[in-house]
PDB file of C-alpha atoms in Angstrom:
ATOM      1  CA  UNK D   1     113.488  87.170 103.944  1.00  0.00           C
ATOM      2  CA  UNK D   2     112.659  91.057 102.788  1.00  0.00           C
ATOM      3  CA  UNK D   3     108.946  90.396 102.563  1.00  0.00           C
ATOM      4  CA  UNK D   4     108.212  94.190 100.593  1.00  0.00           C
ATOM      5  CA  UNK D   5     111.268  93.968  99.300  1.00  0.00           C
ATOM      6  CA  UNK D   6     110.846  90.630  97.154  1.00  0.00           C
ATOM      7  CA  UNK D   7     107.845  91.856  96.325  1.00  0.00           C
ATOM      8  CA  UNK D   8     108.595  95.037  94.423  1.00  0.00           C
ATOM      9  CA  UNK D   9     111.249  92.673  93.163  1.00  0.00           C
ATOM     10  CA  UNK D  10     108.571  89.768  91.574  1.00  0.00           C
ATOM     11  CA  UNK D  11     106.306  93.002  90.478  1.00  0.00           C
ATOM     12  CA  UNK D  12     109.522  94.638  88.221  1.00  0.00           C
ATOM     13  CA  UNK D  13     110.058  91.084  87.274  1.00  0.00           C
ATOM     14  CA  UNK D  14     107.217  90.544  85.618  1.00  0.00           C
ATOM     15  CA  UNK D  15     107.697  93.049  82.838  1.00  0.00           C
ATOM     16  CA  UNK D  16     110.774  91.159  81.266  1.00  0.00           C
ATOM     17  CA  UNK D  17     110.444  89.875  77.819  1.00  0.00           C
ATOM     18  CA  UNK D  18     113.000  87.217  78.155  1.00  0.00           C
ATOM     19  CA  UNK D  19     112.900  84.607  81.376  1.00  0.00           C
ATOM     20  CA  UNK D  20     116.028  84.263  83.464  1.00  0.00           C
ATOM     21  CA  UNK D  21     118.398  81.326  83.046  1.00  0.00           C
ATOM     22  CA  UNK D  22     116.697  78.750  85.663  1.00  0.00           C
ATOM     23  CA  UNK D  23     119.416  76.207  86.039  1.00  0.00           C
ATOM     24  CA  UNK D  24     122.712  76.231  87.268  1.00  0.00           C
ATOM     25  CA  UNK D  25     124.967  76.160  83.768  1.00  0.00           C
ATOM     26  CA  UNK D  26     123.304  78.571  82.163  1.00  0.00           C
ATOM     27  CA  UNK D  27     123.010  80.738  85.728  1.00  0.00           C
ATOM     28  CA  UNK D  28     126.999  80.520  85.804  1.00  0.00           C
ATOM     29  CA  UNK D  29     127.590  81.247  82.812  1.00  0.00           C
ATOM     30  CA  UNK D  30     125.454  84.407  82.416  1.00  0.00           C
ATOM     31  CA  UNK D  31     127.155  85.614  85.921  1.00  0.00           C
ATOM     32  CA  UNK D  32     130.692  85.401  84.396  1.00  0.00           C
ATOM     33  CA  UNK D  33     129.816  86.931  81.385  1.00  0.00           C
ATOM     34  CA  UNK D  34     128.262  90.042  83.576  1.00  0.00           C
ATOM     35  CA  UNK D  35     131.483  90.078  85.977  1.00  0.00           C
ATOM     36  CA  UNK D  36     133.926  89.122  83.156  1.00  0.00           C
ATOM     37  CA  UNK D  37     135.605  86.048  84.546  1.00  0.00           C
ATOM     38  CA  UNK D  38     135.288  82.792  86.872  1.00  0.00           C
ATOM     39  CA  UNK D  39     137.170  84.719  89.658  1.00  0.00           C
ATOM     40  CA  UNK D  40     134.829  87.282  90.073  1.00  0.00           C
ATOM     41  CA  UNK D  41     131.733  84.778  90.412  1.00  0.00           C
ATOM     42  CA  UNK D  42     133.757  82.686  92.561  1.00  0.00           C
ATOM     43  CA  UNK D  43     134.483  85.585  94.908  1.00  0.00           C
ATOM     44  CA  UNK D  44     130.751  86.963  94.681  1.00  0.00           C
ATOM     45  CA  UNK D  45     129.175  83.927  95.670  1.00  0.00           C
ATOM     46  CA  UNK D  46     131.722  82.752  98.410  1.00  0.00           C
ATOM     47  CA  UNK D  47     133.309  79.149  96.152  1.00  0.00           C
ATOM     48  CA  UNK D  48     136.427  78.129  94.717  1.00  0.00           C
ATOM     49  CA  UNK D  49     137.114  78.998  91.089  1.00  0.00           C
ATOM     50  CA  UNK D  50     137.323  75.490  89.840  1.00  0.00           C
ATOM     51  CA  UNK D  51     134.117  74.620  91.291  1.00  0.00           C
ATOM     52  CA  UNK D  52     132.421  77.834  89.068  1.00  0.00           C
ATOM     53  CA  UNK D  53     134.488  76.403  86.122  1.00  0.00           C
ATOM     54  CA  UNK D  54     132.947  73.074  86.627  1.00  0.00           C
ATOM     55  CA  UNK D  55     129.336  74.420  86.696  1.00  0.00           C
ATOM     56  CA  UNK D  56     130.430  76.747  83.384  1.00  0.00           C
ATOM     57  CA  UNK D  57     131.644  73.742  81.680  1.00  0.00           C
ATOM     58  CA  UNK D  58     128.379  71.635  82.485  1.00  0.00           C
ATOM     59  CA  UNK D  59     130.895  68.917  84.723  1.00  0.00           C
ATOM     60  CA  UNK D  60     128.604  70.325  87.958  1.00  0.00           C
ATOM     61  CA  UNK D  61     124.688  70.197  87.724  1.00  0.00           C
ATOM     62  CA  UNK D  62     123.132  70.498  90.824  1.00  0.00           C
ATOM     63  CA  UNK D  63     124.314  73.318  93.481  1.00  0.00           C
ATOM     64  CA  UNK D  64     123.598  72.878  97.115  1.00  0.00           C
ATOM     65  CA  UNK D  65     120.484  74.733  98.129  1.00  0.00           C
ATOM     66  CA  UNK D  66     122.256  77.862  99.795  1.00  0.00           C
ATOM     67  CA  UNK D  67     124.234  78.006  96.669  1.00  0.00           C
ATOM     68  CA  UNK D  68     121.635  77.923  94.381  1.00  0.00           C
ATOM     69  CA  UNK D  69     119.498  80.843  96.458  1.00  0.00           C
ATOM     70  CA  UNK D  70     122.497  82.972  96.093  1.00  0.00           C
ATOM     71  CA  UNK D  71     122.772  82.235  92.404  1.00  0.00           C
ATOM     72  CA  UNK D  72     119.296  82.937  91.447  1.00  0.00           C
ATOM     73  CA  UNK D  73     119.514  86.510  93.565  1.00  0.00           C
ATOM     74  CA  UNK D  74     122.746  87.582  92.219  1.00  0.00           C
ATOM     75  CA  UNK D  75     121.309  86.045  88.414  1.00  0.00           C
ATOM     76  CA  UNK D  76     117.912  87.781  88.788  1.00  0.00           C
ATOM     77  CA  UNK D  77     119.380  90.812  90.490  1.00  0.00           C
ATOM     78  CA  UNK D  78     121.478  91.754  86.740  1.00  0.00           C
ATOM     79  CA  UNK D  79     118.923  90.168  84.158  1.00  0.00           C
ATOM     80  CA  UNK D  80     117.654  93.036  81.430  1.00  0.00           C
ATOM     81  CA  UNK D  81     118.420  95.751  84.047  1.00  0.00           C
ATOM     82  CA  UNK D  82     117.091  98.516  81.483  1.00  0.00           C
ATOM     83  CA  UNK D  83     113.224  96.864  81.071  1.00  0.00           C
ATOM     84  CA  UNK D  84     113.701  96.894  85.198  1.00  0.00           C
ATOM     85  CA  UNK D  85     114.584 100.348  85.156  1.00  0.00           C
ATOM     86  CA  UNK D  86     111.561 101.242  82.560  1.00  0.00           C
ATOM     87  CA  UNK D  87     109.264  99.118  84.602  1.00  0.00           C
ATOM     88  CA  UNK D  88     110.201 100.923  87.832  1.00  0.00           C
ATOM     89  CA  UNK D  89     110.069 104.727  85.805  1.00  0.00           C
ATOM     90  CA  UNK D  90     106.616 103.922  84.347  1.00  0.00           C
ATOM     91  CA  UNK D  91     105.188 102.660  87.766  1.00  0.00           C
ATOM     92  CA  UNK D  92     106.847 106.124  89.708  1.00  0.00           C
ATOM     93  CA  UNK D  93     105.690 108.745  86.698  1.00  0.00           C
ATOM     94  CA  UNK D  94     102.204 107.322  85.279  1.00  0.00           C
ATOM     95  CA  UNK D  95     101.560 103.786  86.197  1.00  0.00           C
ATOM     96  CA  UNK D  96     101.243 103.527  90.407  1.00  0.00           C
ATOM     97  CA  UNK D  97     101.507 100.040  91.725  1.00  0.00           C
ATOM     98  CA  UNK D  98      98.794  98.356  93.171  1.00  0.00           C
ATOM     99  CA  UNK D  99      99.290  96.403  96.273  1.00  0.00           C
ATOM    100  CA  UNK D 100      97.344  93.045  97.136  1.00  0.00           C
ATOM    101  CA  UNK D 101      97.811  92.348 101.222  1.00  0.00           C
ATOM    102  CA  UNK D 102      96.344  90.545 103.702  1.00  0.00           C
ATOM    103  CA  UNK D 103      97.643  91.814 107.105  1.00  0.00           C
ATOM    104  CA  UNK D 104      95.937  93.304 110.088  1.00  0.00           C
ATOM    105  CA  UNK D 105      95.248  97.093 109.262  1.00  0.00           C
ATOM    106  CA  UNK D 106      93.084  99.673 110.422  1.00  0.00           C
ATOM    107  CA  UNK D 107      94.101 102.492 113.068  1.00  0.00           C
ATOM    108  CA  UNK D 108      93.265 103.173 116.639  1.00  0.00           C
ATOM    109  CA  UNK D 109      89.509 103.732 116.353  1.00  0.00           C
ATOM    110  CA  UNK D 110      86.180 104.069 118.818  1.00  0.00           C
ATOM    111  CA  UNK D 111      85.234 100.641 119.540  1.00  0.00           C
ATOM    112  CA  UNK D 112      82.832  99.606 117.177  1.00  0.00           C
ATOM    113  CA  UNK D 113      83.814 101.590 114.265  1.00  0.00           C
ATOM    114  CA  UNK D 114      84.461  99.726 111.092  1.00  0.00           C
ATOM    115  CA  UNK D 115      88.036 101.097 110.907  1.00  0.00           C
ATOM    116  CA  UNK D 116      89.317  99.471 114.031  1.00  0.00           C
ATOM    117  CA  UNK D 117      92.868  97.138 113.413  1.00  0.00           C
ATOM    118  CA  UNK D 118      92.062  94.069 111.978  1.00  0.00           C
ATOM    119  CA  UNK D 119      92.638  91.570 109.202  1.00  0.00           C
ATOM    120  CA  UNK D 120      91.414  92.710 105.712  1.00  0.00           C
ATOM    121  CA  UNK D 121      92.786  91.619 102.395  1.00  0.00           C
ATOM    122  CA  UNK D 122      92.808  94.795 100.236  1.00  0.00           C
ATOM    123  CA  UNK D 123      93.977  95.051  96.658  1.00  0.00           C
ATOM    124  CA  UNK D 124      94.413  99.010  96.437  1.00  0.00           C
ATOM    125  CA  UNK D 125      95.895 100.592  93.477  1.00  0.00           C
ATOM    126  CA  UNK D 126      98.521 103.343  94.621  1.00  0.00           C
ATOM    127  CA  UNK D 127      99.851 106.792  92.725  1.00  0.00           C
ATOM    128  CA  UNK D 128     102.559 106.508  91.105  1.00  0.00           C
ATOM    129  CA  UNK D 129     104.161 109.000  93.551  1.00  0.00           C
ATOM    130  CA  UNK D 130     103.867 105.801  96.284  1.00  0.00           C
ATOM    131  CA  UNK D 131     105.318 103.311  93.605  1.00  0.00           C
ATOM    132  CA  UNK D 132     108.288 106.162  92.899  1.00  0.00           C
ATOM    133  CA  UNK D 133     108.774 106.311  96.873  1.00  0.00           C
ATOM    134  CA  UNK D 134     108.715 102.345  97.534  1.00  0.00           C
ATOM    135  CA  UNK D 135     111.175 101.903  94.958  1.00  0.00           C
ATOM    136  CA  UNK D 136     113.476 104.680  95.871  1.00  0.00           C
ATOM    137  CA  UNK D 137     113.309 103.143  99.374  1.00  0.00           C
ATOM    138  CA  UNK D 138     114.324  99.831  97.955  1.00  0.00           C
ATOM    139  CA  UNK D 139     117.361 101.128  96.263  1.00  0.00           C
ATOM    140  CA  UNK D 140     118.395 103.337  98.752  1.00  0.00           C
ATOM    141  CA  UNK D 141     118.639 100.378 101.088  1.00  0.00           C
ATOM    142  CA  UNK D 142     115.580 100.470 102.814  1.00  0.00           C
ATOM    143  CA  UNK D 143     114.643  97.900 105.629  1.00  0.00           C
ATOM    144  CA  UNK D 144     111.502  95.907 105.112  1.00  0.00           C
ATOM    145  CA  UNK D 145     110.277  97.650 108.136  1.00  0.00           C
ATOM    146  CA  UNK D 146     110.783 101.200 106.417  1.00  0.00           C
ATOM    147  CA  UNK D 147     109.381  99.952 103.197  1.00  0.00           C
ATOM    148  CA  UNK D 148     106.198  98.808 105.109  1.00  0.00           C
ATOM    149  CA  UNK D 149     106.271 102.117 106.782  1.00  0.00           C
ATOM    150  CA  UNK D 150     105.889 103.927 103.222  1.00  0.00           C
ATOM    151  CA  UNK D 151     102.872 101.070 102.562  1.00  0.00           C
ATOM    152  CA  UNK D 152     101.026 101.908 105.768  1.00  0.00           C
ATOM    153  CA  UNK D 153     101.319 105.738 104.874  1.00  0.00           C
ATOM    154  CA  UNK D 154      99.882 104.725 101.068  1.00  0.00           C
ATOM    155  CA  UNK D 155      97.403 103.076 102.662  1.00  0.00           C
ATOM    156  CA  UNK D 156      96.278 105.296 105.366  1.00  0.00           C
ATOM    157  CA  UNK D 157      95.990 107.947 102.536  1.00  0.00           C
ATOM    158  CA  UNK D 158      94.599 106.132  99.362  1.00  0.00           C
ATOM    159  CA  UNK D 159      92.057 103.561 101.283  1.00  0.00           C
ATOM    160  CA  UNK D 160      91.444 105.215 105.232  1.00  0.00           C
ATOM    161  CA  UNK D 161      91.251 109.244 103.876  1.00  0.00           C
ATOM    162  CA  UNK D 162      90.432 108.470 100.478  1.00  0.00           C
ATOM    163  CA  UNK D 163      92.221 111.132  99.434  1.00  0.00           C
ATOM    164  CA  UNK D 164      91.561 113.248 101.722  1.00  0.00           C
ATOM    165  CA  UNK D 165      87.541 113.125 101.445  1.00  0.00           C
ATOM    166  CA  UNK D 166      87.440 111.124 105.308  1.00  0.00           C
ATOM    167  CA  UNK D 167      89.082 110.273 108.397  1.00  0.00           C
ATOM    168  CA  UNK D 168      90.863 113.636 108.257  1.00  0.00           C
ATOM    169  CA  UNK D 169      91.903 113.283 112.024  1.00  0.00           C
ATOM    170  CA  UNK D 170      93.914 110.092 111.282  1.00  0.00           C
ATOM    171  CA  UNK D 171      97.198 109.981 112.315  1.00  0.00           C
ATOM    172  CA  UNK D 172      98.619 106.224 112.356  1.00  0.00           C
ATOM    173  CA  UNK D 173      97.391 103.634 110.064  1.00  0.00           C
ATOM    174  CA  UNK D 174      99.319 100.117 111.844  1.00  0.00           C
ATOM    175  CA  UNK D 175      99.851  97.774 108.593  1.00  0.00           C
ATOM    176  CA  UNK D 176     101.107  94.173 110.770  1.00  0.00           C
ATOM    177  CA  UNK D 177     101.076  90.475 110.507  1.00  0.00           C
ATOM    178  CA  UNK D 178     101.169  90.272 106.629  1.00  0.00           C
ATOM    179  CA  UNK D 179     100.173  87.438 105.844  1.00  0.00           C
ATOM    180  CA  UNK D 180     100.023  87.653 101.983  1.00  0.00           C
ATOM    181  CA  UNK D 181     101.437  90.526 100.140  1.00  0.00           C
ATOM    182  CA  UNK D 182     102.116  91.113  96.220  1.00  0.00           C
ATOM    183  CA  UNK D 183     103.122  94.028  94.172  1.00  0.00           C
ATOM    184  CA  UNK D 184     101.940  94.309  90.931  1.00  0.00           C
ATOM    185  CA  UNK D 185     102.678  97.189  88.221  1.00  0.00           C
TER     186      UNK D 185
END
């Protein structure tokens, strides 16, 4: 599971007007509109043709649980792709994101200071020049490991340096163990 990933994905998600088709007809039948045919679904999610006709035609309710997963991604992945793309463009040009983690975090510090690695929730609001970066990442491919890369550097310059105004001689910031983490726009 893409931790950072999902989560830029559930933070995008939540500026759709119109809620995804949650059960299985519906699901099909939106994915063979969007690919044109029963084939094509059948193909993308790895079943037989007839069995994606059955689902279409309401004969076939309830999908296995690896079937339905798939479903949902491939469903969620195409719903009202331009209010994702305006969501992402106003969170990269004026908006920011603001990310809401609970991981260990700090940086290699003199014992005793305050900023030594440990577990903090933080809810930190990030430029939009982060948000534009994270979601670049994401499309480009990005491991969750690179992603959380881009997060630690966010961090370490937003919440450690404040902008620049302390901890100028800070090189790493180690962003680990997440625990909780959520995107929001």
């Amino acid at each position: 599971m893409s931790m950072f990933g999902d989560g830029l994905d559930k933070a995008v998600q939540k500026a759709f007007t119109r809620p995804a088709p949650k059960s299985a007809g519906p699901q099909m039948r939106y994915m063979v509109k969007q690919l044109g045919g029963t084939k094509a679904v059948a193909e993308l999610l790895g079943m037989s043709q007839r069995q994606v006709e059955r689902y279409v035609a309401g004969k076939a309710k309830k999908p296995r649980a690896d079937l339905a997963a798939r479903l949902e991604r491939e469903v969620t992945k195409r719903w009202q792709p331009q209010i994702r793309a305006k969501a992402r463009e106003k969170a990269a040009t004026t908006g920011g994101i603001v990310i809401d983690a609970r991981a260990r975090m700090g940086y290699t510090a003199p014992i005793g200071s305050t900023d030594q690695d440990r577990i903090r929730h933080l809810t930190v609001a990030l430029p939009p020049i982060y948000a534009a970066r994270l979601f670049d990442a994401q499309e480009a491919g990005a491991s969750d490991t690179e992603l959380q890369e881009i997060a630690a550097e966010a961090l370490k310059e937003v919440y450690f340096q404040d902008g620049g105004r302390r901890a100028g001689s800070l090189d790493e910031v180690r962003f680990t163990d997440v625990e909780h983490l959520e995107f929001d726009l």
